[in-house]
XYZ file of C-alpha atoms in Angstrom:
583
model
C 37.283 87.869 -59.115
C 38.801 91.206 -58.678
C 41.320 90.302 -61.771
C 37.967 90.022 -63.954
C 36.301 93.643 -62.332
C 39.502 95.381 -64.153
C 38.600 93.911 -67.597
C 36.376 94.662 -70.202
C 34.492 92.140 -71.871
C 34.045 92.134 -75.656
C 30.386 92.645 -76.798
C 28.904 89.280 -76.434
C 32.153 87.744 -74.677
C 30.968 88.819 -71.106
C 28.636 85.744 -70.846
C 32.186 83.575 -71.950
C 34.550 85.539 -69.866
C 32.451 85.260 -66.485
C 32.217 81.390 -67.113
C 35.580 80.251 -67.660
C 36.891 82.737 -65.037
C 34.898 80.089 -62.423
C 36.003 76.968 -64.553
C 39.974 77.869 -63.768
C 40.074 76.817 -60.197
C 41.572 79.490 -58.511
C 43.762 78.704 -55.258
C 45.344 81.946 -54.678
C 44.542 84.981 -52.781
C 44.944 88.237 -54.353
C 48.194 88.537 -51.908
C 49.419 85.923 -53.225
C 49.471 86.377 -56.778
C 50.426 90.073 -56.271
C 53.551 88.018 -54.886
C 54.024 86.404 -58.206
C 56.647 87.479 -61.090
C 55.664 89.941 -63.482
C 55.525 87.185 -65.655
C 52.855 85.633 -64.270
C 50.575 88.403 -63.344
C 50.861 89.684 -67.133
C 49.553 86.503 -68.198
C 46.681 85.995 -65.568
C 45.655 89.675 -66.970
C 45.042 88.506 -70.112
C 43.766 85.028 -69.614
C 39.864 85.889 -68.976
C 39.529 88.287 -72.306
C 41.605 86.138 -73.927
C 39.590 82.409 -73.304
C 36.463 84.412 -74.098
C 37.785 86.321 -76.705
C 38.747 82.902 -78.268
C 34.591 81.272 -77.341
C 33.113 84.101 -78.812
C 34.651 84.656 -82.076
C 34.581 81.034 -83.271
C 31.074 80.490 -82.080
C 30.388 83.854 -84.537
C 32.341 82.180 -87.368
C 30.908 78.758 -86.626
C 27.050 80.133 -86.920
C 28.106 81.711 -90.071
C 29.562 78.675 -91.237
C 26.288 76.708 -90.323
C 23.730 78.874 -91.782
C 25.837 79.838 -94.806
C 25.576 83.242 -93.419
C 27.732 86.630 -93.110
C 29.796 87.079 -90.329
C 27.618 90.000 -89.013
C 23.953 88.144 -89.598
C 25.606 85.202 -87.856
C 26.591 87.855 -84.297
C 22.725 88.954 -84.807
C 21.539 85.979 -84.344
C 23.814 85.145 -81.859
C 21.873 87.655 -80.192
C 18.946 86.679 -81.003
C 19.078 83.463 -79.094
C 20.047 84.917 -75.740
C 16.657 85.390 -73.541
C 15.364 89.079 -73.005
C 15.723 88.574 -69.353
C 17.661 91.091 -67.248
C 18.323 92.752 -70.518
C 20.635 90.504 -72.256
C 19.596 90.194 -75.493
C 19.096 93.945 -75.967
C 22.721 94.696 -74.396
C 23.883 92.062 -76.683
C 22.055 93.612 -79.939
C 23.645 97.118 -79.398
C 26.912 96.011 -78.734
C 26.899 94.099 -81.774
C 25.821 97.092 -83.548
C 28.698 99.141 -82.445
C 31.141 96.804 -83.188
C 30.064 94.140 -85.364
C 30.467 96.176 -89.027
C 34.528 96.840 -86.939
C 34.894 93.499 -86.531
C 33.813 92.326 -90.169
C 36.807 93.994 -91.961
C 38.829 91.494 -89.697
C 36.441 88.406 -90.362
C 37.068 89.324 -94.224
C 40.689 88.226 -94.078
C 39.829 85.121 -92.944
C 42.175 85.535 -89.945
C 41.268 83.027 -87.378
C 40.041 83.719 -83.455
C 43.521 83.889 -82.356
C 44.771 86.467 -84.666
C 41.321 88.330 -83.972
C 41.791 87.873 -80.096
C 45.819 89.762 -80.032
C 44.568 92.584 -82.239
C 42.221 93.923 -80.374
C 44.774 93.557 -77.386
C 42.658 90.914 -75.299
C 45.125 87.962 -75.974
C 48.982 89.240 -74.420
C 51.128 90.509 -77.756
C 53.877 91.481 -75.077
C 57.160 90.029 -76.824
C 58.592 88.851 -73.526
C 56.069 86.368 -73.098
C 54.641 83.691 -75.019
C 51.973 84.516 -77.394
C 49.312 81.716 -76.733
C 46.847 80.193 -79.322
C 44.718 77.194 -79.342
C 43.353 77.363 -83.535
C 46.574 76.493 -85.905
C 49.060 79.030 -86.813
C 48.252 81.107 -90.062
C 50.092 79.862 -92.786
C 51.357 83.031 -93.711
C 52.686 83.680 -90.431
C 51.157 83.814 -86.782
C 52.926 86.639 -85.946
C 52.842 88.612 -88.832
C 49.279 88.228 -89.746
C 48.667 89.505 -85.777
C 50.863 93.030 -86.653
C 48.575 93.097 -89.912
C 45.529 92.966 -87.710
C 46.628 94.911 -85.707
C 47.096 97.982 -88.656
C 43.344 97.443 -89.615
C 42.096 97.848 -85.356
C 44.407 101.177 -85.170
C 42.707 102.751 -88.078
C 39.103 101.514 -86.610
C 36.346 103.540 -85.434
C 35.435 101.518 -82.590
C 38.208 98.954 -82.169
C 40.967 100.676 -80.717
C 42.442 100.673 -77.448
C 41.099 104.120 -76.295
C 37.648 103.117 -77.162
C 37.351 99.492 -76.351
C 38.474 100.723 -73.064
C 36.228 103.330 -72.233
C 33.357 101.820 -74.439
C 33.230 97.783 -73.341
C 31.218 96.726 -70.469
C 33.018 95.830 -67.307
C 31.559 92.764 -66.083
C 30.707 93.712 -62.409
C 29.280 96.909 -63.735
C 26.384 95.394 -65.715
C 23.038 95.874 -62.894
C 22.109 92.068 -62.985
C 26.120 90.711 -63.129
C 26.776 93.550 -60.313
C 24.925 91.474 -58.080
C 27.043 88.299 -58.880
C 29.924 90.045 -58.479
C 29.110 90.908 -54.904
C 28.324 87.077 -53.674
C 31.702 85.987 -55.395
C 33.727 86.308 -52.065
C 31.218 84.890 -49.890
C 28.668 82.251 -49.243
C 26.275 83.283 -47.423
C 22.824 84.300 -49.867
C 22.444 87.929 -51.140
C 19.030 87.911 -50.339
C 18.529 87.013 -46.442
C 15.892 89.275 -44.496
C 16.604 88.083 -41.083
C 20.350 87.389 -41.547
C 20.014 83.556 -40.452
C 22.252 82.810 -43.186
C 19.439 80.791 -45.124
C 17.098 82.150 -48.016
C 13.368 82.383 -49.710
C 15.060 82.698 -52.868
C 16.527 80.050 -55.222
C 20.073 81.266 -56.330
C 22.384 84.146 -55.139
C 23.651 81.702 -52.853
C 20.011 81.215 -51.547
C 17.916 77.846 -51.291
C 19.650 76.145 -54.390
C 22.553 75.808 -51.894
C 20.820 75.396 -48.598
C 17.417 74.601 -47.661
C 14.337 76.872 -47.848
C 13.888 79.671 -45.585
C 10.053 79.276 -44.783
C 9.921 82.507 -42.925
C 12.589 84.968 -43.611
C 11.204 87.442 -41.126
C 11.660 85.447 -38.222
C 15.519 84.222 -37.583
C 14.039 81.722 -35.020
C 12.787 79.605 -38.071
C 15.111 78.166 -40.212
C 15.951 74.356 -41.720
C 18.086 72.030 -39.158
C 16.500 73.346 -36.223
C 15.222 71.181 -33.610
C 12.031 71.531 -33.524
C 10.613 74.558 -30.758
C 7.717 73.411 -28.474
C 7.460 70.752 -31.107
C 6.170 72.894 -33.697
C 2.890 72.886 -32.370
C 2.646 76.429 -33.002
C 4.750 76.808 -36.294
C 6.839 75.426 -37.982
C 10.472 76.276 -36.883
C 12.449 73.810 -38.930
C 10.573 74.316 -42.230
C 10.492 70.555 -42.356
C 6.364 71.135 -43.576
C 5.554 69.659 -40.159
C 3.349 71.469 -37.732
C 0.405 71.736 -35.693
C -1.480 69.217 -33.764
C -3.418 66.464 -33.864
C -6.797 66.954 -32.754
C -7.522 63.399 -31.790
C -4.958 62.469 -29.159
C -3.252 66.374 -28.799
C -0.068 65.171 -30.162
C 2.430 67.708 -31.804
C 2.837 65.551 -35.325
C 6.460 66.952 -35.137
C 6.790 64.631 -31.870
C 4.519 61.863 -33.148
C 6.474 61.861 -36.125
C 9.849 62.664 -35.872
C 10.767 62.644 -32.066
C 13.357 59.344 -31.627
C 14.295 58.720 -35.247
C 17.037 60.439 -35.446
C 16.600 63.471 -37.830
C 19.650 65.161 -39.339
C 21.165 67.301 -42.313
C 23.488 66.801 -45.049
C 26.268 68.967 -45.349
C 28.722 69.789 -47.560
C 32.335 71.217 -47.874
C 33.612 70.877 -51.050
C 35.214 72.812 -54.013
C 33.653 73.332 -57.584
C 33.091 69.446 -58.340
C 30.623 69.516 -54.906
C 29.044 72.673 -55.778
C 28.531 71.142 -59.833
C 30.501 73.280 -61.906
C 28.984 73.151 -65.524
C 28.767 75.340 -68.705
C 26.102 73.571 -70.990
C 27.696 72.587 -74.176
C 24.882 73.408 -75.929
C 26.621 77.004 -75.518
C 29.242 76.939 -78.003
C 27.363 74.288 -80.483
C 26.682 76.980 -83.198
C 25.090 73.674 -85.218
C 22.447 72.684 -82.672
C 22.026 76.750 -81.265
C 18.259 77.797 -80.669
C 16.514 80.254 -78.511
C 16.094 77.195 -75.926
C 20.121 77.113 -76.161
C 20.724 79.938 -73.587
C 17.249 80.020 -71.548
C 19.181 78.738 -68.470
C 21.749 81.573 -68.627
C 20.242 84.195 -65.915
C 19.915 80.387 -63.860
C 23.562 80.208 -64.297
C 25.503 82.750 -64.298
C 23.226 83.920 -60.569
C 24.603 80.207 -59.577
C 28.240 81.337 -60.130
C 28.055 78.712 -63.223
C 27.501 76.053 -60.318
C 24.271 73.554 -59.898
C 24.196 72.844 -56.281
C 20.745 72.231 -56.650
C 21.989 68.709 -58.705
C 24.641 67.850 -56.928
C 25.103 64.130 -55.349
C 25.859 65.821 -52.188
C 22.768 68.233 -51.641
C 20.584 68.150 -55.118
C 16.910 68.440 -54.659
C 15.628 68.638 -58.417
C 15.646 66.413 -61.176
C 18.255 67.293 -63.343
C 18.132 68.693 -66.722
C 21.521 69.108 -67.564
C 22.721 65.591 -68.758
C 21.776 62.578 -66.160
C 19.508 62.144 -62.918
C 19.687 63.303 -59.605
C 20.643 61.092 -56.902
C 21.580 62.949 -54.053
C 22.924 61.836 -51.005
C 20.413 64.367 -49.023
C 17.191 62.997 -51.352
C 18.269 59.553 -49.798
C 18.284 61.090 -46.443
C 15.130 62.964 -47.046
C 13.274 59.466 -48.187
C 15.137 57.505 -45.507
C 13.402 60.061 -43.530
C 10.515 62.494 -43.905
C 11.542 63.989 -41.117
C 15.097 65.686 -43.139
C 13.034 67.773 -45.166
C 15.096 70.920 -47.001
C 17.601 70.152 -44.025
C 21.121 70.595 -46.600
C 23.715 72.606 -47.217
C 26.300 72.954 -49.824
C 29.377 74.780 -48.541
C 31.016 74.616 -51.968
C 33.123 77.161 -53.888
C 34.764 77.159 -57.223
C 38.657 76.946 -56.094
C 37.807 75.710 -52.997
C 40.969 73.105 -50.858
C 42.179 72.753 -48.035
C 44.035 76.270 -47.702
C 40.720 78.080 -48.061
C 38.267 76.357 -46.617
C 37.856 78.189 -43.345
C 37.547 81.144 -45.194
C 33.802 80.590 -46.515
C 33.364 77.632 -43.782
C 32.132 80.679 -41.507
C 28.853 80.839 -43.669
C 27.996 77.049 -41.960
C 24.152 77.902 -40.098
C 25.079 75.519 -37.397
C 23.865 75.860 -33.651
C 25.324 73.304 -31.592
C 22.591 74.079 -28.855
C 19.324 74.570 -30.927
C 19.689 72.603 -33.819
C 19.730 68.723 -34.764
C 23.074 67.127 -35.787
C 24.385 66.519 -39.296
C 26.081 64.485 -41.722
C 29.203 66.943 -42.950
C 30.746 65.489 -46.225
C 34.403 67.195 -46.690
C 34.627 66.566 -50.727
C 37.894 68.582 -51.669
C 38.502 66.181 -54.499
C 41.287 67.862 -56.323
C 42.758 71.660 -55.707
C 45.373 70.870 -52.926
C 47.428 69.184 -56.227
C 45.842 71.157 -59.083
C 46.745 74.673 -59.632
C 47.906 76.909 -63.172
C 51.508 77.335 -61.973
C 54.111 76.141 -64.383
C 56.157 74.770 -61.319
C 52.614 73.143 -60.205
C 54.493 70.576 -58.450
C 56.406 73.151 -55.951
C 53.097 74.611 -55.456
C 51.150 71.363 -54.403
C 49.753 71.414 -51.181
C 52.403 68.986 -48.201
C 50.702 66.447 -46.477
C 52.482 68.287 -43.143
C 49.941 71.564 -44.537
C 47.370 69.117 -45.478
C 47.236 68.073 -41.617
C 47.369 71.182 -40.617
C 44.606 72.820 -42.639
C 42.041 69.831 -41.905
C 42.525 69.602 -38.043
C 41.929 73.649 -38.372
C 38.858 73.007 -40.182
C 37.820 69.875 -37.629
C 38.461 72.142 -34.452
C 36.107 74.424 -35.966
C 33.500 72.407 -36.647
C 33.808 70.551 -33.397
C 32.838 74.490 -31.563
C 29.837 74.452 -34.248
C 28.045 71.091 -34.993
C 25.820 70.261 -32.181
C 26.848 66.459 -30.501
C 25.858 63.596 -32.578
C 27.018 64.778 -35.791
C 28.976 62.896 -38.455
C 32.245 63.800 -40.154
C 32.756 61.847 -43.694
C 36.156 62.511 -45.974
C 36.257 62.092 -49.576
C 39.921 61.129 -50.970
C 41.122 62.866 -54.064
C 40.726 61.890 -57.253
C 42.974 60.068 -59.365
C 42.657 62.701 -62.399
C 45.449 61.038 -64.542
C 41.726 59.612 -66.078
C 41.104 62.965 -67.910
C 43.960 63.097 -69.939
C 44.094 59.788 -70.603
C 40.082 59.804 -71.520
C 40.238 62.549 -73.565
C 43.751 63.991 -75.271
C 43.144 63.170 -78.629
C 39.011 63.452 -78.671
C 37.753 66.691 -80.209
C 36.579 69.501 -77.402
C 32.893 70.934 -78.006
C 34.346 74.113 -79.761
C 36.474 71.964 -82.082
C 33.399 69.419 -82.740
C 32.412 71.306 -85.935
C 35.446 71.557 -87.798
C 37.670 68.567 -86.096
C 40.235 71.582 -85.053
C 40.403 71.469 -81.602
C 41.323 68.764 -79.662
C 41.465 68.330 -75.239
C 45.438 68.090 -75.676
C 45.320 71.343 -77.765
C 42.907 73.050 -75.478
C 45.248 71.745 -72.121
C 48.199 73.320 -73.744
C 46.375 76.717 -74.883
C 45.175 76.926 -71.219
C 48.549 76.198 -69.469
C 50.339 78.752 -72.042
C 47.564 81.615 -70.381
C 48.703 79.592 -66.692
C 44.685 79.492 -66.661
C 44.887 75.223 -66.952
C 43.076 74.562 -64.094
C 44.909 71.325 -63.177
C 48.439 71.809 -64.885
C 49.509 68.630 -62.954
C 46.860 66.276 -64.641
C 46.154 68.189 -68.018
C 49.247 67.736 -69.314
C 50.930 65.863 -72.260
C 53.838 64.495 -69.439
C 53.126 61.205 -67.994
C 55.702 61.592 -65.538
C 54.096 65.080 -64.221
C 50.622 63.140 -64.349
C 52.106 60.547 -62.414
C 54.197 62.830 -59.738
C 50.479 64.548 -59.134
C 48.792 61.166 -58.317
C 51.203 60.062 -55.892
C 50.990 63.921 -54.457
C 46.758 63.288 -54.144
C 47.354 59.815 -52.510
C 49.920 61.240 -49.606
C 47.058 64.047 -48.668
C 44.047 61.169 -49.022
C 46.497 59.058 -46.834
C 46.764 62.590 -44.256
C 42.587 61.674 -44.764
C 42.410 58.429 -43.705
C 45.081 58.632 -40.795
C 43.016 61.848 -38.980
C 39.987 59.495 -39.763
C 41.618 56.688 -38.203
C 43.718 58.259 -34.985
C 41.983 61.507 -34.315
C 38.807 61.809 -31.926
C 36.280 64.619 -31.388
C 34.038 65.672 -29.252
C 30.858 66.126 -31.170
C 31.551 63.687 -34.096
C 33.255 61.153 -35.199
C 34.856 60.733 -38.469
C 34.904 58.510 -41.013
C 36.678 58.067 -44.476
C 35.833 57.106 -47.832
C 39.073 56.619 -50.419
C 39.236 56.055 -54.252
C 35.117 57.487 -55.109
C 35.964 58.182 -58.486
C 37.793 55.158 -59.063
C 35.003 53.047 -57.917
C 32.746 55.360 -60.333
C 34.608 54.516 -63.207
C 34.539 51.043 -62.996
C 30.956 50.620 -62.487
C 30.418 52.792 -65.514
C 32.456 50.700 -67.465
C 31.456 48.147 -66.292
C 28.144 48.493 -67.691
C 29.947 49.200 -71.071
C 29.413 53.146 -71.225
C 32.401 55.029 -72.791
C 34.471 56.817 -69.862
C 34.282 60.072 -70.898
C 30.417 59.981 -70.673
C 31.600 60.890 -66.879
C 33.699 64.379 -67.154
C 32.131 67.659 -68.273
C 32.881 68.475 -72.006
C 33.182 72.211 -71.905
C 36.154 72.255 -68.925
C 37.270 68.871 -69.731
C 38.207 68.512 -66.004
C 34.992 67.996 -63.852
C 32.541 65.261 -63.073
C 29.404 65.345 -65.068
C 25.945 64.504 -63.800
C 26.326 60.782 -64.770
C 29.411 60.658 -62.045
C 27.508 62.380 -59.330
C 24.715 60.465 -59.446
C 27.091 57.120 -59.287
C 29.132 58.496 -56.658
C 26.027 59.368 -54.491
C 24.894 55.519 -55.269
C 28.713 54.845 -54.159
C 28.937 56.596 -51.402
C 25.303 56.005 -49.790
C 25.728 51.894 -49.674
C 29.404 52.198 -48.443
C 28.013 54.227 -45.568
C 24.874 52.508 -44.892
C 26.576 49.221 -45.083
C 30.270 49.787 -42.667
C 29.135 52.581 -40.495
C 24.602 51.829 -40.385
C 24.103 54.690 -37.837
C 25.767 57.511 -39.806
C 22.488 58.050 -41.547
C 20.661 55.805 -39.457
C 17.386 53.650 -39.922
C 13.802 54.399 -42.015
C 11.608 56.480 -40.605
C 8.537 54.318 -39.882
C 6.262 57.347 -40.509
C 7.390 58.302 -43.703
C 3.986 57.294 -45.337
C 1.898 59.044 -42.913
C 3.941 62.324 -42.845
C 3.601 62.622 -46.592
C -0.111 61.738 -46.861
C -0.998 64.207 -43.964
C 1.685 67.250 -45.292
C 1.843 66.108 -48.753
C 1.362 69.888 -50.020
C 4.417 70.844 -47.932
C 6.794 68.547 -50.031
C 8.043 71.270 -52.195
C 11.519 73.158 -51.857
């Protein structure tokens, strides 16, 4: 994040920046790309401003195009259509004030968003590099209609370097985005009272991602926790279940819930786990509404993530393309008892190498609280990364041993006895280029202009591709990354296989995806119904909820006491706490 703090955004662009700064997976520290060539870091400086840049101005042309509208009506009601909340359509309106009637006289020479993007200097003009674009190349001349561009922003008011420097908002400056900005290294919620690492409130980290804090004044009371003096009192697991019944003087925590086995989902996992997703909705000028961007406070306080739909730990219906199926609402109706007892570990980037870094947030008491089901989902960063050489900087399946035993010996210090430990192999994502190369990308839909392949290649030119290994044009590099994800599923299944622990045991899963793609097709749905169509890289919410469906009967039918059996009280627990159900 701290390469985005040093940028400025471009009026509306903020909202565009912020987003695809979270959909390019990032696997290195700042150490280590301070390590890089100059090369590279020139290019990751300008790959944020630049991708937004790129968003912003062709949703702007594309609204004026659709409502036979000038360029500067079409940026007002661009504005228009964000939601008032935390300010944003009111930042959005004076910004396009100031620079809108400055960023007409280039609109009027019907330069296109790349030319647009270099001459106001947030697209790299630096001649030792390439120049990246991703709409086709000016007829008269990429480059020269750029330096022509360029003429018009020196002799501009408001467009020149001095001012767009001094004038533009800096992401992590703006009071609601500050507080985004200060979650983005950790994972543990903003908003926690009495520091027990879970929340009251929904995002920032907070009960989206981990289960409701039903007293965040007392740090005794939290989900997961087996169950003090049988919650005759209160209720210490926030579970809903408490008190005592009056006609036998039975704690219904004991009468309902003692011997069946109660335990948590949780999961480590990178931004697939966490559900990564920008609504397409976003940069559909022909469809745009005030409805369009009503989730956008939701989001962007999410980190652009939906944990709260995920097939790992989703606890809400979905309303962002499918239906949610989560493994911990299976858990929860398997048994009553499970109730708001999740966690989703997750972070955009997150692999192997990084995982202990934000596993410390895990609210796990191997003494006090009831055992769990831990899903480790990293699904695709230790082979996908923006490097050019992205095959030298793959993770080895000698690393990949190492980093996963480092992450097992700390769990096995953390999750009480009991617990479960489930692996999730990598994907096979030679699907995504071969699903979608030639099929036109959401901001390309309008005028047929922009296809995946063209958007891969404009992302790997920025070394901002997310998965350089797998969105790419070369079958052979494709190829050379799929073997690469089988050797570290293999390092999976032989830790799964050999390796023994003393407070779980461990299981393995291999070839999820796989498995989802074939029952989609199966049914005769098209195969890119299953990979979101803004980043072109991730599973939607069709694929989570078949993976969940996937994963739950390969689970409950090899290994029966990982989640183990029905609750036989699930009927009476709801009718008699039926008014605690709620997250």
């Amino acid at each position: 994040m701290k390469d985005i703090v040093k940028k400025p955004a471009i009026s509306l662009g903020f909202i565009f920046i912020l987003f695809i700064q979270h959909s390019t997976s990032r696997l290195s520290s700042d150490a280590a790309i301070q390590q890089q060539s100059p090369k590279y870091i020139s290019i990751t400086a300008n790959r944020d401003t630049c991708i937004g840049c790129f968003l912003l101005v062709s949703v702007i042309e594309q609204l004026a195009q659709v409502h036979n509208t000038t360029v500067l009506k079409s940026m007002e009601l661009l504005c228009s259509y964000l939601p008032e909340e935390y300010a944003l359509r009111g930042m959005c309106t004076m910004l396009a004030e100031i620079f809108g009637p400055e960023l007409v006289k280039l609109f009027s020479h019907n330069w296109n968003a790349d030319v647009i993007c270099h001459a106001i200097n947030l697209c790299n003009t630096d001649p030792r590099y390439p120049i990246c674009h991703l709409s086709p190349k000016s007829k008269k001349g990429f480059k020269k209609s750029i330096k022509k561009a360029e003429k018009i922003v020196k002799q501009s008011t408001y467009l020149s370097s001095e001012v767009i420097s001094g004038v533009l908002i800096k992401i992590c400056s703006i009071p609601f985005l500050k507080r985004i900005c200060e979650i983005l290294e950790s994972s543990i919620p903003l908003q926690d009272f009495d520091k027990d690492n879970f929340s009251s409130f929904p995002t920032m980290r907070g009960y989206d991602w981990r289960g409701r804090d039903c007293n965040d004044a007392n740090n005794s009371v939290y989900p997961g926790r087996r169950p003090a003096n049988w919650d005759s009192v209160q209720d210490s697991n926030c579970n809903g279940i408490s008190g005592v019944d009056t006609e036998d003087g039975i704690p219904y925590e004991k009468k309902f819930c003692e011997g069946t086995d109660a335990k948590g989902i949780i999961l480590l996992g990178d931004s697939a786990g966490a559900h990564f997703h920008i609504p397409p909705e976003w940069l559909t000028a022909k469809t745009m509404s005030e409805k369009t961007f009503s989730n956008l406070p939701l989001a962007i306080s999410n980190e652009l993530d939906w944990p709260q739909f995920s097939q790992y730990t989703g606890y809400e219906n979905s309303t962002i393309g499918g239906w949610t199926n989560s493994l911990y609402l299976r858990l929860r109706k398997s048994n009553r008892c499970n109730h708001r007892d999740y966690q989703n570990i997750s972070r955009n980037g997150g692999s192997s190498h990084n995982l202990l870094d934000f596993l410390k947030s895990l609210a796990r008491n191997q003494q006090l609280d009831k055992p769990a089901v831990v899903f480790y989902a990293m699904i695709g960063n230790d082979v996908c990364n923006a490097h050019a050489d992205t095959l030298s900087q793959m993770t080895t399946p000698q690393k990949m041993l190492s980093n996963v035993m480092g992450t097992l010996e700390y769990l096995d210090s953390h999750l009480p006895n009991g617990s479960h430990v489930i692996f999730i192999g990598l994907a096979d994502g030679r699907f995504l280029w071969d699903t979608l190369h030639n099929r036109y990308h959401p901001i390309g839909e309008l005028n047929k202009d922009v296809t995946y392949a063209q958007l891969y290649s404009f992302l790997s030119c920025l070394q901002s591709n997310p998965c350089e290994g797998w969105m790419n044009q070369n079958e052979t590099l494709r190829n050379l990354t799929t073997e690469r994800a089988e050797q570290l599923s293999n390092v999976l299944k032989e830790i799964a296989l050999s390796k023994k622990f003393k407070n779980f045991d461990v299981f393995y899963i291999e070839h999820l995806y796989q498995k989802v793609i074939s029952e989609w097709t199966k049914m005769g749905k098209a195969p890119w119904d299953l990979i979101e169509p803004v980043d072109g890289f991730h599973p939607n919410q069709i694929a989570s909820a078949l993976g969940a469906d996937i994963i739950w009967k390969e689970v409950t039918q090899t290994w029966p006491e990982v989640f183990g059996k029905e609750n036989p009280y699930n009927e009476a627990i709801i009718a008699k706490f039926a008014d605690q159900g709620g997250h």
